[in-house]
Amino acid sequence: MPSRKLLQPPPSTVDFQKPTPNFPHRRHHHHHSLLPLLITAAAASILFLVLFLLFLRRRKRTAPSTTSTAGDDSKPPHRFSYSLIRRATNSFSSPLGHGGFGTVFSGTLPPPARTPVAVKLMDPTTTSSQQGEREFHNELFFASVLCQSPHVVAAMGFSSDPKRRRFLLVYDLMVNGNLQDALLHRKCPELMQWNKRFSVALDIAKGVLFLHSCNPPVIHSDLKPSNILLDAEFNARIGDFGLARLKSDPNLDVLDGGADFEEKKEGFLECDGGAVVVAVDDCETESVNTACYFEEGSLGVDHSPECFVRVPNLETSPETNGAGVSASPEMAVALAGAASLSPGFDKASSVQSEKGVKKNGKGMRSNSVRDWWWKQDNDEVAASSNPVGESKSVKDYVMEWIGKDVDKERQKGEWLGGEGGQLWKQEKKRMKKKKKKSRKHQLEWWESMEEEKFDDVLKKEKRRPARRWWKEEYGEELEKKKKKKKRKGLSNDDDDDDGNGNGSEWWMSDDALYRDRNAKKAKSKSRNNRGGADWWLEGLSGDLWRTRRNSFDSASGEIPKSGGVSSTPSMRGTVCYVAPEYGYSGDVSEKCDVYSFGVLLLVIISGRRPLQVNGSPMSEFHRANLLSWARHCARNGKLIELVDQSIQSLEKDQALVCIKVALLCVLKSPARRPSMKEVVGMLTGELEPPQLPVEYSPSTPSRFPFKTRKKGR
Ligand SMILES: Nc1ncnc2c1ncn2[C@@H]1O[C@H](COP(=O)(O)OP(=O)(O)OP(=O)(O)O)[C@@H](O)[C@H]1O
C-alpha cells in the first residue's frame, strides 16, 4: 500500500538512475486537499501569535510585581487603567481612610493578579490639587527603589489622567491599617504584647535605615504613626512618600549631568550598597516630571531627578510646570499648603507665596500655620478627658488653661463659636472670681511640667512664684546677657547668631532663649497683639511657629486627626514629629527623620500621643507633653514610668533601651542625635546600650520656656 511505503525509512543510498515510483492520481489529490489546509493553519498560527503577543504586552502593562514571573524584570510602578482600578475597588466603595492626598480605598486587582490593594485617589476638590499632584509624582519617583525593602510600602502602580485631574496610586493592602489607629484607637491586643511592640519599633528603624542607606539618602520627612502601616502579622512598614526627598549633597557621586541621560536611558539609586537600576517600563510608559521636588541649587538643573532615575512619563500639568524646576520641596509643599488654607488661592498668589517662602526659607507664614493649627481641632483630646461628652477642642483647653490671657477679640468671635464660646464665658466668670489665685496657680502649674513640683514630696514644700524662681535660677545669666546685649545693641537681635557663631543653628543653644527673651521684651507691644493662646502654643509646640524663634526643644503636641482627616494638609512634616531645625537652616538631613523616629518610638513605648490629656487637666497636665514628660522622667531616673501600663510580658531592659534611644533621637542638636545605623544597632543589642547625655541627669536645671515668655509679658 502506498501509505505503508511512505512510512518506510528512507534508503541509505539513493539510486539516482532508478526512476521514482509514480503515483500520478494519488499525488494530484494530495496537492489539492493540503493547500487550503496549510493556508488555514498558517493564518491561524499567525493570528494566535499576534494574540499571544498582545496578551503578553497587556499583561506586562497591567500585572503587578507580585504576579511577575521569574525573570520578568519590569519593576513597579506599573500603569493601570482607570477602569481597571474602578473595577478593582468596586467603584471606590470601601474607604480605608482619608489623608492629605485624598481618600484611600481597598480593592482587589482582577485576575490573574487578584492582589489585595489599597488605592489612593487624589481628591481635587477638598485638598490642594497642586499638593496632591506633587505628592503623586513624588511617590512614583521613589516607588521603584523603595519597593525593594520589606519595611516600606511603596506605590506598586498608578493611574493618571491629568486632563480630568484623576490621579491614583496603588499599594499593597496592609490589612491592619495604620499604627496610630491600631495602637491608640483600636488598641489591638497584638500590640499589647511587648515583643510585638518592640518588633514594630525595630521594623520602622530598619525601614528608615534602608531609606538612609540609599545613595543619595532618602529622607522621609513625615514619620508618624499614621504613616506606619501594619500587615496581617503586624509587621510594620513605612508608607506615604509624598513628602520624601533625596538628601541634597553637592558632593554626591551621582550620574553625570542630565545631558547624558537620554543615552543612558536609566538611572541609579544605590541601596544597601548595591546599585539598583531604576529604569521602569518601556518607552510606551509615561515618565514623571519630578523636577520640582529637588532642592534648588543642590542638585541643580542638570542634576534633575531624571539623572538619578528613569521614571514613567506623565503629562505635566501647567501647575506643576508653574512650580517648575526652581521650586524646592519646601516651597512646593508650603505653596500647596497655602493653597489648601486659602479658599481664594489662585496661581498668582501661589507665585507670591512661593517667592515668600523662597526668600525666608521658613516654610509657611506664621498666620497660615496658625490657621492650620486651629483647623486641626478635634474632639479626641476632649473626649478623653471629658467623659460626659462635651465637645471641647484643643483651643477650648488652651483657653481654659490659660484663662484670662486669651485675647478677648478672639475669644468672642474668631476662635470660638457655639459650645466653645459658652465654655469660654463660663471660664471667664470663674477666672474673674479667682483672678489673683488663678494667675499664681498657672505659673506654678507650668513650673510643674518641667520642675517636678507635683511630686508628692515636693508638693508639700512652699512653692516659689515663677518669677522669683526664674530670677533665682537665671538671674546671673540674664545679667550677663543684658550687658552683652547692651554692647551689641538690640537691632540685629533676631538674626544674629546664638553665641556659637552659627545663626542657622540657634535652636541648639538654650542661651538663645534667654537672650531672645530680652529682645522680645522690647517688642512686647507687637507681641501683645497676639492672643494668650498663641503664647501658650508657641511655648508648647515649638514646631508650630515656623517663622518665630523657638529656642527650646519642640515640646510638641500632636494634633490628633479629626475623623481621620490628615494632620498634614499644609506642612512638610507633622507637628510634634517634625524636628525643630526643620525649615530653618535648609540643612535637612537624615537627622530630621531620626528626631521624628524618636518621637514615634516614645509614642510606641508609652502607647499615647505626644500631646494628650487624660482625666482632669490639672492633675494630668504635667504628663500631657510626652517629650517634656520623658525628659522629666529621665532626670528623675524614673524612665520606666513612661512605659504603657497595658503592655504585657514587658522586657524591662529592652524597654529602657528603647526610651534611652528615643531620648537621644530627640536631642536638640541634630549632630548629637545618633544615626539610624546606630539606632538599629542599639535596639538590636549589637551596639552598647545608650548612655543618656548630661542634660538628662538629675542635676541639670530645667529651663522651661514658659517662664521666659511669661516674664516678657
Ligand atoms: N497600603 C495601605 N493599606 C491599608 N491602609 C492604608 C494604606 N495606605 C493608606 N492606608 C490608610 O489610609 C489612611 C490615609 O492614608 P494617607 O497616607 O493618605 O494619609 P495619612 O498618612 O493618614 O495622612 P497624611 O496625608 O497627613 O500623611 C491611612 O491612615 C491608612 O489607614
mmCIF file of C-alpha atoms in Angstrom, residues 447-685:
data_model
loop_
_atom_site.group_PDB
_atom_site.id
_atom_site.type_symbol
_atom_site.label_atom_id
_atom_site.label_comp_id
_atom_site.label_asym_id
_atom_site.label_seq_id
_atom_site.Cartn_x
_atom_site.Cartn_y
_atom_site.Cartn_z
ATOM 1 C CA GLU A 447 6.613 75.028 86.604
ATOM 2 C CA SER A 448 5.322 71.648 87.485
ATOM 3 C CA MET A 449 5.607 70.444 83.972
ATOM 4 C CA GLU A 450 9.361 70.514 83.995
ATOM 5 C CA GLU A 451 10.323 71.045 87.550
ATOM 6 C CA GLU A 452 8.505 68.177 89.154
ATOM 7 C CA LYS A 453 6.649 70.295 91.623
ATOM 8 C CA PHE A 454 3.884 67.803 91.509
ATOM 9 C CA ASP A 455 5.955 65.105 93.058
ATOM 10 C CA ASP A 456 4.481 64.122 96.367
ATOM 11 C CA VAL A 457 7.465 65.227 98.377
ATOM 12 C CA LEU A 458 7.918 68.488 96.649
ATOM 13 C CA LYS A 459 4.253 69.252 96.718
ATOM 14 C CA LYS A 460 4.462 69.862 100.440
ATOM 15 C CA GLU A 461 7.192 72.412 100.041
ATOM 16 C CA LYS A 462 6.262 76.008 99.735
ATOM 17 C CA ARG A 463 6.376 76.867 96.075
ATOM 18 C CA ARG A 464 8.220 79.825 94.818
ATOM 19 C CA PRO A 465 6.351 82.136 92.496
ATOM 20 C CA ALA A 466 7.577 81.519 88.999
ATOM 21 C CA ARG A 467 9.126 84.939 88.527
ATOM 22 C CA ARG A 468 11.141 84.676 91.649
ATOM 23 C CA TRP A 469 12.123 81.208 90.764
ATOM 24 C CA TRP A 470 13.241 82.311 87.369
ATOM 25 C CA LYS A 471 15.269 85.183 88.728
ATOM 26 C CA GLU A 472 16.956 82.986 91.221
ATOM 27 C CA GLU A 473 17.784 80.356 88.695
ATOM 28 C CA TYR A 474 18.862 82.526 85.861
ATOM 29 C CA GLY A 475 19.358 85.996 87.277
ATOM 30 C CA GLU A 476 23.086 85.885 86.925
ATOM 31 C CA GLU A 477 22.953 84.542 83.447
ATOM 32 C CA LEU A 478 20.412 87.146 82.500
ATOM 33 C CA GLU A 479 22.544 89.959 83.836
ATOM 34 C CA LYS A 480 25.452 88.815 81.735
ATOM 35 C CA LYS A 481 23.270 88.611 78.711
ATOM 36 C CA LYS A 482 21.896 92.063 79.358
ATOM 37 C CA LYS A 483 25.352 93.546 79.442
ATOM 38 C CA LYS A 484 26.377 91.718 76.349
ATOM 39 C CA LYS A 485 23.243 92.801 74.609
ATOM 40 C CA LYS A 486 23.821 96.423 75.528
ATOM 41 C CA ARG A 487 27.213 96.279 73.928
ATOM 42 C CA LYS A 488 25.929 94.669 70.817
ATOM 43 C CA GLY A 489 22.744 96.622 70.550
ATOM 44 C CA LEU A 490 19.348 95.210 70.046
ATOM 45 C CA SER A 491 18.893 95.998 66.408
ATOM 46 C CA ASN A 492 20.228 92.797 64.966
ATOM 47 C CA ASP A 493 18.760 90.670 67.677
ATOM 48 C CA ASP A 494 16.609 88.348 65.695
ATOM 49 C CA ASP A 495 19.034 87.252 63.114
ATOM 50 C CA ASP A 496 22.343 87.274 64.823
ATOM 51 C CA ASP A 497 23.980 84.162 65.983
ATOM 52 C CA ASP A 498 23.351 82.212 69.089
ATOM 53 C CA GLY A 499 26.646 82.606 70.676
ATOM 54 C CA ASN A 500 28.002 79.671 68.802
ATOM 55 C CA GLY A 501 28.728 81.725 65.817
ATOM 56 C CA ASN A 502 26.132 79.867 63.890
ATOM 57 C CA GLY A 503 22.997 81.766 63.268
ATOM 58 C CA SER A 504 21.297 78.940 61.497
ATOM 59 C CA GLU A 505 21.631 76.615 64.446
ATOM 60 C CA TRP A 506 20.160 78.780 67.132
ATOM 61 C CA TRP A 507 17.928 76.036 68.401
ATOM 62 C CA MET A 508 20.920 74.179 69.668
ATOM 63 C CA SER A 509 21.538 76.618 72.433
ATOM 64 C CA ASP A 510 19.289 77.265 75.333
ATOM 65 C CA ASP A 511 21.163 80.508 75.860
ATOM 66 C CA ALA A 512 19.463 81.964 72.896
ATOM 67 C CA LEU A 513 16.210 81.574 74.697
ATOM 68 C CA TYR A 514 17.178 83.872 77.481
ATOM 69 C CA ARG A 515 18.807 86.425 75.295
ATOM 70 C CA ASP A 516 15.918 86.296 72.981
ATOM 71 C CA ARG A 517 13.631 86.914 75.831
ATOM 72 C CA ASN A 518 15.098 90.329 76.496
ATOM 73 C CA ALA A 519 14.886 91.320 72.935
ATOM 74 C CA LYS A 520 11.323 90.153 72.773
ATOM 75 C CA LYS A 521 10.580 92.337 75.744
ATOM 76 C CA ALA A 522 11.404 95.331 73.661
ATOM 77 C CA LYS A 523 8.895 94.137 71.144
ATOM 78 C CA SER A 524 6.289 93.185 73.657
ATOM 79 C CA LYS A 525 3.765 95.610 72.258
ATOM 80 C CA SER A 526 3.523 93.871 68.977
ATOM 81 C CA ARG A 527 3.507 90.516 70.619
ATOM 82 C CA ASN A 528 0.687 91.541 72.857
ATOM 83 C CA ASN A 529 -1.452 91.807 69.821
ATOM 84 C CA ARG A 530 -1.407 88.081 69.662
ATOM 85 C CA GLY A 531 -3.691 86.107 71.845
ATOM 86 C CA GLY A 532 -2.668 84.415 75.030
ATOM 87 C CA ALA A 533 -3.248 81.082 73.419
ATOM 88 C CA ASP A 534 -0.689 81.950 70.799
ATOM 89 C CA TRP A 535 1.795 82.383 73.555
ATOM 90 C CA TRP A 536 0.759 79.125 75.084
ATOM 91 C CA LEU A 537 1.048 77.232 71.874
ATOM 92 C CA GLU A 538 4.306 78.824 70.960
ATOM 93 C CA GLY A 539 5.744 77.547 74.137
ATOM 94 C CA LEU A 540 4.139 74.211 73.897
ATOM 95 C CA SER A 541 4.552 73.214 70.351
ATOM 96 C CA GLY A 542 7.769 74.837 69.361
ATOM 97 C CA ASP A 543 7.490 73.464 65.895
ATOM 98 C CA LEU A 544 4.267 75.107 65.074
ATOM 99 C CA TRP A 545 5.510 78.585 64.696
ATOM 100 C CA ARG A 546 7.793 78.257 61.810
ATOM 101 C CA THR A 547 8.576 81.873 61.395
ATOM 102 C CA ARG A 548 9.166 82.647 65.001
ATOM 103 C CA ARG A 549 12.092 81.828 67.083
ATOM 104 C CA ASN A 550 11.812 78.870 69.355
ATOM 105 C CA SER A 551 14.900 78.275 71.303
ATOM 106 C CA PHE A 552 13.786 75.204 73.074
ATOM 107 C CA ASP A 553 13.117 71.675 72.204
ATOM 108 C CA SER A 554 9.907 71.095 70.486
ATOM 109 C CA ALA A 555 7.820 70.262 73.428
ATOM 110 C CA SER A 556 5.432 69.149 70.863
ATOM 111 C CA GLY A 557 1.824 68.294 70.956
ATOM 112 C CA GLU A 558 0.176 66.174 68.410
ATOM 113 C CA ILE A 559 -2.979 67.391 66.904
ATOM 114 C CA PRO A 560 -4.930 64.236 66.601
ATOM 115 C CA LYS A 561 -6.865 63.641 63.475
ATOM 116 C CA SER A 562 -10.411 64.687 63.234
ATOM 117 C CA GLY A 563 -12.284 61.786 61.898
ATOM 118 C CA GLY A 564 -9.294 60.536 60.011
ATOM 119 C CA VAL A 565 -8.573 63.826 58.349
ATOM 120 C CA SER A 566 -4.968 64.338 57.548
ATOM 121 C CA SER A 567 -2.898 66.193 60.008
ATOM 122 C CA THR A 568 -0.583 67.409 57.334
ATOM 123 C CA PRO A 569 -2.520 69.209 54.714
ATOM 124 C CA SER A 570 -0.135 72.044 54.546
ATOM 125 C CA MET A 571 3.213 71.447 56.113
ATOM 126 C CA ARG A 572 6.213 69.387 55.339
ATOM 127 C CA GLY A 573 6.285 67.112 58.299
ATOM 128 C CA THR A 574 3.796 66.886 61.077
ATOM 129 C CA VAL A 575 3.561 68.943 64.222
ATOM 130 C CA CYS A 576 5.078 67.078 67.162
ATOM 131 C CA TYR A 577 7.085 64.798 64.938
ATOM 132 C CA VAL A 578 8.945 67.336 62.889
ATOM 133 C CA ALA A 579 12.477 68.170 64.010
ATOM 134 C CA PRO A 580 12.971 71.650 65.485
ATOM 135 C CA GLU A 581 15.573 72.582 62.911
ATOM 136 C CA TYR A 582 13.343 71.670 60.005
ATOM 137 C CA GLY A 583 12.730 74.525 57.679
ATOM 138 C CA TYR A 584 15.152 76.924 59.298
ATOM 139 C CA SER A 585 18.598 76.099 58.149
ATOM 140 C CA GLY A 586 17.800 74.412 54.885
ATOM 141 C CA ASP A 587 20.152 71.738 56.077
ATOM 142 C CA VAL A 588 17.619 68.989 56.010
ATOM 143 C CA SER A 589 19.323 65.779 56.814
ATOM 144 C CA GLU A 590 18.660 62.231 57.916
ATOM 145 C CA LYS A 591 18.703 63.590 61.448
ATOM 146 C CA CYS A 592 15.285 65.106 60.882
ATOM 147 C CA ASP A 593 13.960 61.586 60.374
ATOM 148 C CA VAL A 594 15.921 60.467 63.428
ATOM 149 C CA TYR A 595 14.118 63.086 65.501
ATOM 150 C CA SER A 596 10.721 62.013 64.186
ATOM 151 C CA PHE A 597 11.642 58.409 64.833
ATOM 152 C CA GLY A 598 12.498 59.339 68.440
ATOM 153 C CA VAL A 599 9.057 60.814 68.991
ATOM 154 C CA LEU A 600 7.482 57.836 67.261
ATOM 155 C CA LEU A 601 9.430 55.465 69.486
ATOM 156 C CA LEU A 602 8.240 57.260 72.597
ATOM 157 C CA VAL A 603 4.685 57.014 71.321
ATOM 158 C CA ILE A 604 5.096 53.296 70.700
ATOM 159 C CA ILE A 605 6.563 52.648 74.129
ATOM 160 C CA SER A 606 4.136 54.806 76.024
ATOM 161 C CA GLY A 607 1.081 53.951 73.940
ATOM 162 C CA ARG A 608 -0.070 57.543 73.889
ATOM 163 C CA ARG A 609 0.055 60.644 71.771
ATOM 164 C CA PRO A 610 2.766 63.264 72.072
ATOM 165 C CA LEU A 611 0.142 65.597 73.483
ATOM 166 C CA GLN A 612 -2.583 64.005 75.457
ATOM 167 C CA VAL A 613 -4.614 64.935 78.430
ATOM 168 C CA ASN A 614 -6.459 62.238 80.278
ATOM 169 C CA GLY A 615 -8.612 62.827 83.284
ATOM 170 C CA SER A 616 -8.749 66.247 84.789
ATOM 171 C CA PRO A 617 -6.332 68.624 83.115
ATOM 172 C CA MET A 618 -4.844 69.922 86.314
ATOM 173 C CA SER A 619 -3.854 66.570 87.676
ATOM 174 C CA GLU A 620 -2.626 65.266 84.354
ATOM 175 C CA PHE A 621 -1.133 68.228 82.683
ATOM 176 C CA HIS A 622 2.376 67.615 83.851
ATOM 177 C CA ARG A 623 2.272 64.468 81.761
ATOM 178 C CA ALA A 624 0.444 65.978 78.855
ATOM 179 C CA ASN A 625 3.514 66.678 76.815
ATOM 180 C CA LEU A 626 5.217 63.388 76.129
ATOM 181 C CA LEU A 627 8.643 64.829 75.374
ATOM 182 C CA SER A 628 8.713 67.002 78.466
ATOM 183 C CA TRP A 629 7.427 64.127 80.494
ATOM 184 C CA ALA A 630 10.104 61.808 79.122
ATOM 185 C CA ARG A 631 12.846 64.298 79.944
ATOM 186 C CA HIS A 632 11.382 64.816 83.352
ATOM 187 C CA CYS A 633 11.384 61.048 83.957
ATOM 188 C CA ALA A 634 14.969 60.803 82.744
ATOM 189 C CA ARG A 635 16.116 63.498 85.129
ATOM 190 C CA ASN A 636 14.292 61.709 87.908
ATOM 191 C CA GLY A 637 15.721 58.351 86.986
ATOM 192 C CA LYS A 638 12.212 57.017 86.508
ATOM 193 C CA LEU A 639 12.240 56.133 82.853
ATOM 194 C CA ILE A 640 10.139 53.069 83.371
ATOM 195 C CA GLU A 641 7.154 55.285 84.212
ATOM 196 C CA LEU A 642 6.917 56.075 80.549
ATOM 197 C CA VAL A 643 6.089 52.533 79.567
ATOM 198 C CA ASP A 644 2.496 51.830 78.650
ATOM 199 C CA GLN A 645 0.887 50.039 81.558
ATOM 200 C CA SER A 646 -1.228 47.876 79.312
ATOM 201 C CA ILE A 647 1.826 46.173 77.846
ATOM 202 C CA GLN A 648 2.052 42.511 78.700
ATOM 203 C CA SER A 649 5.186 40.402 79.064
ATOM 204 C CA LEU A 650 7.306 43.510 79.310
ATOM 205 C CA GLU A 651 11.038 43.129 78.947
ATOM 206 C CA LYS A 652 12.112 45.949 81.138
ATOM 207 C CA ASP A 653 15.701 46.240 79.979
ATOM 208 C CA GLN A 654 14.705 46.339 76.343
ATOM 209 C CA ALA A 655 12.068 48.950 77.122
ATOM 210 C CA LEU A 656 14.634 51.113 78.903
ATOM 211 C CA VAL A 657 16.987 50.863 75.947
ATOM 212 C CA CYS A 658 14.156 51.976 73.675
ATOM 213 C CA ILE A 659 13.398 55.002 75.821
ATOM 214 C CA LYS A 660 17.047 55.998 76.016
ATOM 215 C CA VAL A 661 17.412 55.656 72.283
ATOM 216 C CA ALA A 662 14.308 57.792 71.832
ATOM 217 C CA LEU A 663 15.675 60.461 74.144
ATOM 218 C CA LEU A 664 18.912 60.544 72.183
ATOM 219 C CA CYS A 665 16.967 60.858 68.942
ATOM 220 C CA VAL A 666 15.056 63.899 70.159
ATOM 221 C CA LEU A 667 18.120 65.857 71.219
ATOM 222 C CA LYS A 668 18.018 69.421 70.052
ATOM 223 C CA SER A 669 21.267 69.332 68.217
ATOM 224 C CA PRO A 670 20.998 67.210 65.060
ATOM 225 C CA ALA A 671 24.693 66.437 65.285
ATOM 226 C CA ARG A 672 24.254 64.818 68.659
ATOM 227 C CA ARG A 673 21.451 62.565 67.558
ATOM 228 C CA PRO A 674 22.532 59.054 66.627
ATOM 229 C CA SER A 675 22.403 57.815 63.060
ATOM 230 C CA MET A 676 19.787 55.262 62.130
ATOM 231 C CA LYS A 677 22.510 52.671 61.883
ATOM 232 C CA GLU A 678 23.403 53.341 65.496
ATOM 233 C CA VAL A 679 19.754 53.323 66.457
ATOM 234 C CA VAL A 680 19.229 49.901 64.894
ATOM 235 C CA GLY A 681 22.479 48.696 66.468
ATOM 236 C CA MET A 682 21.398 49.840 69.931
ATOM 237 C CA LEU A 683 17.921 48.412 69.582
ATOM 238 C CA THR A 684 19.172 45.042 68.417
ATOM 239 C CA GLY A 685 21.853 44.944 71.067
#
